[in-house]
Amino acid sequence: TPTRLRRMYVLLVVFVAVAFSKADAGRCAEKQFTAKEGFLVAYARGYSKGFFATSMDIAYDATNYRTAENVTLFRYGRTYRSRVITCYKSMKRYVITNNGNNCTVSRLRGHFQEMCIPDSALKVSNMTLG
């Protein structure tokens, strides 16, 4: 859905910003790191109003070609937890939902890409996070 895609885009921007803020003098993120991310969104639509909050623990491992995310979503007074594990050596993605009661395995497409700034990138501005 469009809302989910916007949320994923925001997540990606924050994830990339955290990764490169921890990087050394090179143009790539560290080979292995963990990060925390979270946000709160309030909304009002007609007579409907509310908020949702998300927090994530992220692990990135370019040495072993894998990533993991623990996601907690609070919405409408309920808490939802999920975990996403990607393993590019076996080309599988595991999505564990419903507080650990369901696991879906799917095949990954493409290959693992390290988090690097391309040589063709153009600096637009500076940003401080935190």
Short mmCIF file of C-alpha atoms in Angstrom, two decimals:
data_model
loop_
_atom_site.label_atom_id
_atom_site.label_comp_id
_atom_site.label_asym_id
_atom_site.label_seq_id
_atom_site.Cartn_x
_atom_site.Cartn_y
_atom_site.Cartn_z
CA THR A 1 0.00 0.00 0.00
CA PRO A 2 1.15 3.61 -0.47
CA THR A 3 1.26 4.21 3.29
CA ARG A 4 3.43 1.15 3.81
CA LEU A 5 5.77 2.23 1.01
CA ARG A 6 6.13 5.72 2.52
CA ARG A 7 6.91 4.17 5.90
CA MET A 8 9.50 1.88 4.31
CA TYR A 9 11.05 4.88 2.51
CA VAL A 10 11.34 6.83 5.77
CA LEU A 11 12.82 3.76 7.41
CA LEU A 12 15.36 3.35 4.63
CA VAL A 13 16.45 6.99 4.83
CA VAL A 14 16.96 6.78 8.60
CA PHE A 15 18.69 3.40 8.32
CA VAL A 16 21.11 4.68 5.69
CA ALA A 17 21.79 7.87 7.69
CA VAL A 18 22.62 5.82 10.79
CA ALA A 19 24.84 3.46 8.81
CA PHE A 20 26.91 6.21 7.25
CA SER A 21 27.14 8.21 10.43
CA LYS A 22 28.99 5.21 11.89
CA ALA A 23 31.17 4.62 8.84
CA ASP A 24 34.89 5.25 8.82
CA ALA A 25 36.58 7.68 6.44
CA GLY A 26 35.66 5.46 3.46
CA ARG A 27 32.57 5.66 1.30
CA CYS A 28 30.99 2.46 2.69
CA ALA A 29 29.29 1.68 5.97
CA GLU A 30 31.03 -0.58 8.48
CA LYS A 31 30.92 -4.25 7.52
CA GLN A 32 28.92 -5.12 10.65
CA PHE A 33 26.83 -2.87 12.86
CA THR A 34 23.62 -2.62 14.85
CA ALA A 35 21.30 0.37 15.02
CA LYS A 36 18.06 1.45 16.67
CA GLU A 37 15.38 3.42 14.89
CA GLY A 38 11.94 4.63 15.83
CA PHE A 39 9.29 7.16 14.95
CA LEU A 40 5.87 8.35 16.03
CA VAL A 41 3.16 9.47 13.61
CA ALA A 42 0.00 11.32 14.62
CA TYR A 43 -2.82 11.72 12.13
CA ALA A 44 -6.29 13.19 11.73
CA ARG A 45 -8.54 12.18 8.86
CA GLY A 46 -12.09 13.49 9.00
CA TYR A 47 -13.48 12.27 12.33
CA SER A 48 -10.71 9.70 12.70
CA LYS A 49 -7.58 10.56 14.65
CA GLY A 50 -4.84 8.64 16.37
CA PHE A 51 -1.21 7.74 16.25
CA PHE A 52 1.13 4.85 15.74
CA ALA A 53 4.67 4.30 16.87
CA THR A 54 7.35 2.01 15.52
CA SER A 55 10.70 0.97 16.92
CA MET A 56 13.27 -1.21 15.23
CA ASP A 57 16.48 -2.96 16.15
CA ILE A 58 18.55 -3.48 13.01
CA ALA A 59 21.60 -5.69 12.42
CA TYR A 60 23.67 -5.43 9.24
CA ASP A 61 26.38 -7.96 8.37
CA ALA A 62 28.17 -7.49 5.04
CA THR A 63 30.81 -10.06 6.05
CA ASN A 64 28.26 -12.90 6.16
CA TYR A 65 25.76 -11.37 3.69
CA ARG A 66 22.77 -11.06 6.02
CA THR A 67 20.53 -8.56 7.80
CA ALA A 68 17.95 -8.74 10.57
CA GLU A 69 15.25 -6.44 11.94
CA ASN A 70 13.12 -6.69 15.06
CA VAL A 71 10.09 -4.44 14.59
CA THR A 72 7.60 -3.32 17.24
CA LEU A 73 4.50 -1.42 16.11
CA PHE A 74 2.03 0.17 18.50
CA ARG A 75 -1.27 1.04 16.84
CA TYR A 76 -4.86 1.40 18.08
CA GLY A 77 -3.78 0.42 21.59
CA ARG A 78 -2.27 -2.89 20.45
CA THR A 79 1.35 -3.97 20.10
CA TYR A 80 2.52 -5.98 17.10
CA ARG A 81 5.95 -7.58 16.82
CA SER A 82 7.71 -9.04 13.81
CA ARG A 83 11.18 -10.10 12.77
CA VAL A 84 12.69 -10.12 9.29
CA ILE A 85 15.88 -12.08 8.63
CA THR A 86 17.60 -12.09 5.24
CA CYS A 87 20.37 -14.54 4.40
CA TYR A 88 21.94 -14.05 1.00
CA LYS A 89 24.11 -17.18 1.27
CA SER A 90 20.97 -19.32 1.24
CA MET A 91 18.98 -16.67 -0.73
CA LYS A 92 16.10 -16.79 1.79
CA ARG A 93 14.05 -14.22 3.70
CA TYR A 94 12.29 -15.24 6.91
CA VAL A 95 9.40 -13.10 8.14
CA ILE A 96 8.19 -14.00 11.63
CA THR A 97 4.92 -12.33 12.59
CA ASN A 98 2.01 -12.58 15.00
CA ASN A 99 4.35 -12.35 17.98
CA GLY A 100 6.34 -15.37 16.79
CA ASN A 101 3.45 -17.65 15.83
CA ASN A 102 3.81 -17.43 12.03
CA CYS A 103 6.91 -17.77 9.85
CA THR A 104 6.97 -17.16 6.11
CA VAL A 105 10.00 -18.11 4.04
CA SER A 106 10.55 -16.57 0.61
CA ARG A 107 13.33 -16.62 -1.95
CA LEU A 108 15.48 -13.49 -2.24
CA ARG A 109 16.01 -11.91 -5.65
CA GLY A 110 19.22 -10.20 -6.64
CA HIS A 111 22.39 -10.15 -4.61
CA PHE A 112 23.59 -8.59 -1.37
CA GLN A 113 24.67 -5.00 -1.87
CA GLU A 114 26.97 -3.29 0.57
CA MET A 115 25.84 0.11 1.79
CA CYS A 116 28.16 2.42 -0.13
CA ILE A 117 27.86 5.91 -1.54
CA PRO A 118 28.34 5.66 -5.32
CA ASP A 119 31.20 7.61 -6.92
CA SER A 120 28.60 9.48 -9.00
CA ALA A 121 26.83 10.84 -5.87
CA LEU A 122 26.55 14.62 -5.59
CA LYS A 123 26.61 16.23 -2.14
CA VAL A 124 23.51 18.39 -1.73
CA SER A 125 23.68 19.47 1.92
CA ASN A 126 24.82 18.56 5.42
CA MET A 127 22.53 16.95 7.98
CA THR A 128 22.88 16.29 11.68
CA LEU A 129 20.88 13.43 13.12
CA GLY A 130 20.29 13.49 16.87
#
